[in-house]
Tab-separated table of C-alpha atoms in Angstrom:
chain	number	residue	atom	x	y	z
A	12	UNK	CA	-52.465	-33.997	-7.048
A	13	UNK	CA	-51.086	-34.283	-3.325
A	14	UNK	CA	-48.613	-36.926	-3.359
A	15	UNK	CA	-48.530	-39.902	-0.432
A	16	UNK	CA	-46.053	-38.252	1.181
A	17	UNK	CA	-47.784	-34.998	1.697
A	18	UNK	CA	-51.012	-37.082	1.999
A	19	UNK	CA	-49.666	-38.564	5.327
A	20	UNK	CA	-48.746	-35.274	6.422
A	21	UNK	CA	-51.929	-33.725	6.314
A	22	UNK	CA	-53.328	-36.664	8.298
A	23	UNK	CA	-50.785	-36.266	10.971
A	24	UNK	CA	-51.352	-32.991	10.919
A	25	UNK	CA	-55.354	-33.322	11.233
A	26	UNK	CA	-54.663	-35.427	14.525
A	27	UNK	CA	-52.594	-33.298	15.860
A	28	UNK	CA	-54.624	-30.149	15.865
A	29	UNK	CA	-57.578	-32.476	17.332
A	30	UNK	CA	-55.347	-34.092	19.944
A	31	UNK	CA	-54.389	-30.577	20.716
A	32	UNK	CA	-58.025	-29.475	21.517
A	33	UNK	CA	-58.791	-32.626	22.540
A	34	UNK	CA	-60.192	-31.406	26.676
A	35	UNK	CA	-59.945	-33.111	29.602
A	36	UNK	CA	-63.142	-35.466	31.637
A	37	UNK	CA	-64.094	-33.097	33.762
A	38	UNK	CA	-67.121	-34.760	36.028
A	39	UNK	CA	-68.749	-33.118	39.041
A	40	UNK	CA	-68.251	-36.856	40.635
A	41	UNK	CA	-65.538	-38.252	42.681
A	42	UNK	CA	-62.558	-39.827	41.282
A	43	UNK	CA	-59.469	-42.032	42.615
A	44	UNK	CA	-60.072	-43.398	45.829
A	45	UNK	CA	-62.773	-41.192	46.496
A	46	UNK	CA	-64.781	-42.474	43.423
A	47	UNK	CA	-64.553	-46.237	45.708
A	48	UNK	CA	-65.736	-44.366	48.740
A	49	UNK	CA	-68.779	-42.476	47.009
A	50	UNK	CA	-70.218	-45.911	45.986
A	51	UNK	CA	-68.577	-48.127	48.632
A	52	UNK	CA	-70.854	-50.984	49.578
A	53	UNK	CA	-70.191	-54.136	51.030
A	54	UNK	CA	-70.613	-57.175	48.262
A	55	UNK	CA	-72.677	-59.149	50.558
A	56	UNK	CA	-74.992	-56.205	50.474
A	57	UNK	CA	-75.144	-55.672	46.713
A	58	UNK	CA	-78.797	-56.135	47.218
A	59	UNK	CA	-81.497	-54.200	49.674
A	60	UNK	CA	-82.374	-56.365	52.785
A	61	UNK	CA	-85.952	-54.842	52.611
A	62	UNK	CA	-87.975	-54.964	49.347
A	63	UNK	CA	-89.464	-51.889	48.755
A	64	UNK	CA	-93.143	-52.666	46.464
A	65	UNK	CA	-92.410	-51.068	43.164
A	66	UNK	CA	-93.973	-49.948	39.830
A	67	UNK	CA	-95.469	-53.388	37.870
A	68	UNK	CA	-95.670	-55.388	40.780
A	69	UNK	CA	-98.560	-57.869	41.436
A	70	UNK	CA	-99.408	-57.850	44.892
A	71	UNK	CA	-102.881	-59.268	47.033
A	72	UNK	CA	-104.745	-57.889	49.282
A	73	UNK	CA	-106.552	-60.030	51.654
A	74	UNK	CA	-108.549	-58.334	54.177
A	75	UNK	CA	-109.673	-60.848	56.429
A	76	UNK	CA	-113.576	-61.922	56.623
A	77	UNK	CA	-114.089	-59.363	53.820
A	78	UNK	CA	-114.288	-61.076	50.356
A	79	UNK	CA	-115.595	-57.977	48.572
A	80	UNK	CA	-112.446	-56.255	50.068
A	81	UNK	CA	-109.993	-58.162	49.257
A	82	UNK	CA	-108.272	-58.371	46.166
A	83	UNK	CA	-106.487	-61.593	44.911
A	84	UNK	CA	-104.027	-59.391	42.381
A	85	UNK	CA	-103.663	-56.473	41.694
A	86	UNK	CA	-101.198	-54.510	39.773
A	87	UNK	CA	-99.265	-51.504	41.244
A	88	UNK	CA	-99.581	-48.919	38.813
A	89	UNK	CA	-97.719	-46.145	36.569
A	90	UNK	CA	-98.015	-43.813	39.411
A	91	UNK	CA	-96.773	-45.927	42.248
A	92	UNK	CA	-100.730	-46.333	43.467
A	93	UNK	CA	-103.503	-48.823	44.111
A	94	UNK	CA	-106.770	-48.626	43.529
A	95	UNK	CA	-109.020	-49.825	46.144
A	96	UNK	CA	-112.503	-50.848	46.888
A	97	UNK	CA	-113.982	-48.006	49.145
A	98	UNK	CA	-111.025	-46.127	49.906
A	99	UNK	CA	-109.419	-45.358	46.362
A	100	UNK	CA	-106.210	-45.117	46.102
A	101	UNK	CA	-103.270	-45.921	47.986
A	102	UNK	CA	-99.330	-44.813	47.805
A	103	UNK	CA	-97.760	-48.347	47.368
A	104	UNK	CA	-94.658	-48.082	45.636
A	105	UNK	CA	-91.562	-47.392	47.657
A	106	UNK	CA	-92.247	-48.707	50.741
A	107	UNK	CA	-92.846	-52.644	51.994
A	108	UNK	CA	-95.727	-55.087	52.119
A	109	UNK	CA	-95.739	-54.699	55.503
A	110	UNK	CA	-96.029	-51.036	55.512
A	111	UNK	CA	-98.677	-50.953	52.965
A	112	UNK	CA	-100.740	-53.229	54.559
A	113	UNK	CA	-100.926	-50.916	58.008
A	114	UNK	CA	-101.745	-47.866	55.528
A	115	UNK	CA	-104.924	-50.244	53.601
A	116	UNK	CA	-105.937	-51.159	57.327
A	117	UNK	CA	-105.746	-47.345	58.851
A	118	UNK	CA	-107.834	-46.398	55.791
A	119	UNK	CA	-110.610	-48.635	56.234
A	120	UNK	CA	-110.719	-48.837	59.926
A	121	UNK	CA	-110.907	-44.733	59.497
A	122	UNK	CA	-113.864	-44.788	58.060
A	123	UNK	CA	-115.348	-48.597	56.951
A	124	UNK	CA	-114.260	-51.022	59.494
A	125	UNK	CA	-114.152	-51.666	62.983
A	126	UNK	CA	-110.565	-53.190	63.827
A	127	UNK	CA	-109.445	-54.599	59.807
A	128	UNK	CA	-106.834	-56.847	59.484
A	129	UNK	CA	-105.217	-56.484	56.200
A	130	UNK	CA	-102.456	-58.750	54.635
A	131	UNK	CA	-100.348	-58.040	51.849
A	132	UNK	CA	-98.340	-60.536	49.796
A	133	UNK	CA	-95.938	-59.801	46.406
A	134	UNK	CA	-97.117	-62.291	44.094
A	135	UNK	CA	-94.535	-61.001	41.288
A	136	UNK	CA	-92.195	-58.764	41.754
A	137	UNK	CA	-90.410	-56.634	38.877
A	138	UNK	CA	-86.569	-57.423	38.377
A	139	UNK	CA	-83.823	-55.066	39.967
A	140	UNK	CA	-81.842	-54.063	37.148
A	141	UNK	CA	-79.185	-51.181	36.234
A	142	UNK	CA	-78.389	-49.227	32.887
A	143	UNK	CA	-75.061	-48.514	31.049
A	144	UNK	CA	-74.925	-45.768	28.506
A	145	UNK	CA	-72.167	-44.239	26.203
A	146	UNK	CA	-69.249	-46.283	24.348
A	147	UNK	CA	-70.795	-49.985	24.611
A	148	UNK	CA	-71.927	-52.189	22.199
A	149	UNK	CA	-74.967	-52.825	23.638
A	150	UNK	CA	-76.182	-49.850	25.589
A	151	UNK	CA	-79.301	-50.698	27.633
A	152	UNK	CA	-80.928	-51.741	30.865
A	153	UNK	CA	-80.299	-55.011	32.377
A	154	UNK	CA	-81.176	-57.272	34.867
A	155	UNK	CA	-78.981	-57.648	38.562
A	156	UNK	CA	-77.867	-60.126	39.798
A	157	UNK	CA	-76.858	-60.352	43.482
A	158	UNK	CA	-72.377	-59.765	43.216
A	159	UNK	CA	-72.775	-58.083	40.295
A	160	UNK	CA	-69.607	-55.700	39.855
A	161	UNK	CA	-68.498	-53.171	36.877
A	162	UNK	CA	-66.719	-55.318	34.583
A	163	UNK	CA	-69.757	-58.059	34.786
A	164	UNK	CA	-71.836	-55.303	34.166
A	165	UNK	CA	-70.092	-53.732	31.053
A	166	UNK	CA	-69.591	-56.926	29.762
A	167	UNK	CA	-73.437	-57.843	29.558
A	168	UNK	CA	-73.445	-54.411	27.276
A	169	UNK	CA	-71.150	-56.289	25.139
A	170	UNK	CA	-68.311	-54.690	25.823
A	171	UNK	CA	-67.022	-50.921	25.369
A	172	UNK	CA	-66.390	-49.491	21.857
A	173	UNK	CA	-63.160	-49.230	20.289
A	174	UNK	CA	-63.596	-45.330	20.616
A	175	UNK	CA	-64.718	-45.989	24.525
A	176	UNK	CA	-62.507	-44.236	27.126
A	177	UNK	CA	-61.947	-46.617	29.520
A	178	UNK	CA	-60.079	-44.516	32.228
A	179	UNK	CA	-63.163	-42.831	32.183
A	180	UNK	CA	-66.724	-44.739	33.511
A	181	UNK	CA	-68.531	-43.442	35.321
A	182	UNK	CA	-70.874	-44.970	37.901
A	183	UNK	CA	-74.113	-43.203	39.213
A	184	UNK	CA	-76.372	-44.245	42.341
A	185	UNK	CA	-78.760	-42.566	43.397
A	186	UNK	CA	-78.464	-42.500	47.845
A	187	UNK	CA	-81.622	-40.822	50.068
A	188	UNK	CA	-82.324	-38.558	46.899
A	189	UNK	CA	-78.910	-37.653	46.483
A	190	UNK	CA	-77.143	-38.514	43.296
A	191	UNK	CA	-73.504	-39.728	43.565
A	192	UNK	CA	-70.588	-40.823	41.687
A	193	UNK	CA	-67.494	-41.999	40.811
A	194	UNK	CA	-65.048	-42.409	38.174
A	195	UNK	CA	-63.486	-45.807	37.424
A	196	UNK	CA	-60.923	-47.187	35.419
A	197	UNK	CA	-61.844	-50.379	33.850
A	198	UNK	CA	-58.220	-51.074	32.420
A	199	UNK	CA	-56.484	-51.071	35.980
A	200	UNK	CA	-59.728	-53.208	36.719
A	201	UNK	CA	-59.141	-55.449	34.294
A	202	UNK	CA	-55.439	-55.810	35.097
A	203	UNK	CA	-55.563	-56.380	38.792
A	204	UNK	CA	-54.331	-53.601	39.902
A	205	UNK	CA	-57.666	-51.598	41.349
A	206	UNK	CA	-60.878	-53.689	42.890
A	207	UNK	CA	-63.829	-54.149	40.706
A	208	UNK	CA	-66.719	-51.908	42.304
A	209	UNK	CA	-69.932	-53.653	43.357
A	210	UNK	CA	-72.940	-52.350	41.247
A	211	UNK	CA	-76.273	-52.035	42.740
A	212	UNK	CA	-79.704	-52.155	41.233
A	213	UNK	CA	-80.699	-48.758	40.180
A	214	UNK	CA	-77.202	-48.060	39.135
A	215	UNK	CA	-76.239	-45.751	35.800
A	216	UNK	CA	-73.330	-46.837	34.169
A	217	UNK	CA	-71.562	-44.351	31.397
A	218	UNK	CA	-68.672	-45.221	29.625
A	219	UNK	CA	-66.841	-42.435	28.113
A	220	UNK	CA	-66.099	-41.157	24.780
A	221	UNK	CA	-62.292	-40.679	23.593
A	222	UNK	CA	-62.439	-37.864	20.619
A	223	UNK	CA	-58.583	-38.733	19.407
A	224	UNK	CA	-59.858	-42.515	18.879
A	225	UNK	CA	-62.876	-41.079	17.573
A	226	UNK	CA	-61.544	-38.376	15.008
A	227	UNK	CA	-58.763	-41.136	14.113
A	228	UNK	CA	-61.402	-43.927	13.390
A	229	UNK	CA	-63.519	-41.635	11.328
A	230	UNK	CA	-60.722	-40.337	9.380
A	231	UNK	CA	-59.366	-43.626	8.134
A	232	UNK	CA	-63.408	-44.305	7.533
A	233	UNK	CA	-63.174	-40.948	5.041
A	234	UNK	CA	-60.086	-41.613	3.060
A	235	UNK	CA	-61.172	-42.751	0.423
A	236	UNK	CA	-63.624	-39.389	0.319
A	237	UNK	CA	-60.725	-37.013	1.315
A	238	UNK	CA	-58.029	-38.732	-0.495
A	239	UNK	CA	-55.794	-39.456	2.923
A	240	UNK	CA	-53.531	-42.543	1.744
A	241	UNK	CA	-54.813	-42.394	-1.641
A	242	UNK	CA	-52.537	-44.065	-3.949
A	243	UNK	CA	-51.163	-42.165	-6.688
């Protein structure tokens, strides 16, 4: 039998060789200063000036003196689209009310109308919210709020794990089609001594994983399997 002394060794040991291959967060995103400037926005901005019509929303379409035309709600669909009396359907989601309602009027004054006039109004609109993923207790997506920044974020995921790398989050946005990044870290954040980033909707946060916490955690959850500590 492996006495305590021994036993304690071959823990120490155990951490060691994973500490020791243990690799560093190597991200293809910006970190440092650079990380600020990737996502930089201004926090009176945190949320677009022009509402873009998205997936889920109720909208109407009134097209005036034309009562089988017009459509009191109607739900923009899976695909982005509307369907249409006459014309079919329509590309609605990513651009404005406004917009749409000078593509439903170029459609039917194409083909169906002589001069339309076409109005449409959001009558619900689906919330902006942002995900966070990786060492939280509650990963998942969740609403924004107008301010929001990282650690009011994280903290409506319940926190980060006790195994969470907190030198390590990582914040994704996704600019013109282009994905960006940066690398935060949420103890300086917490203390004061780095600005807490604004998050905007659409936002992916990740909070890393630290293996040394990790293996340490699950090797005081063994013991009792491996005999680490065991009393003799």
């Amino acid at each position: 039998m492996m006495t305590r002394p021994l036993q304690n060794c071959a823990a120490l040991a155990l951490l060691g060789l994973f500490s020791a291959c243990q690799s560093g967060f190597h991200p293809a995103v910006e970190s440092g200063s650079a990380g600020y400037d990737a996502i930089a926005v201004p926090a009176d901005q945190s949320l677009p000036t022009r509402y873009a019509l998205r997936r889920g929303d109720v909208v109407s379409v009134e097209v005036f003196q034309e009562p089988e035309l017009t459509q009191t709600r109607i739900t923009i669909d899976n695909g982005g689209n509307l369907n249409l009396p006459l014309i079919g359907e329509i590309q609605a989601a990513g651009v404005s009310a406004a917009d749409l309602g000078r593509t439903i009027q170029q459609a039917y004054g194409r083909r169906y109308l002589r001069d339309p006039q076409v109005t449409v109004v959001v009558n619900e609109s689906q919330p902006y919210t942002y995900s966070v993923e990786g060492q939280v207790a509650l990963p998942g997506v969740y609403a924004h709020a107008e301010g929001m920044t990282l650690l009011g974020a994280i903290a409506q995921a319940r926190s980060p794990t006790q195994v969470a790398r907190l030198d390590q989050i990582v914040v994704f946005r996704t600019v013109e089609g282009q994905r960006i990044g940066g690398v935060f870290d949420l103890q300086a954040i917490r203390e004061g001594s780095l600005p807490d980033p604004v998050i905007m909707p659409g936002d992916v946060i990740v909070v890393g994983y630290s293996q040394l916490r990790g293996t340490y955690r699950d090797i005081l959850q063994a013991a009792p399997l491996i005999g680490v500590f065991r009393p003799f």
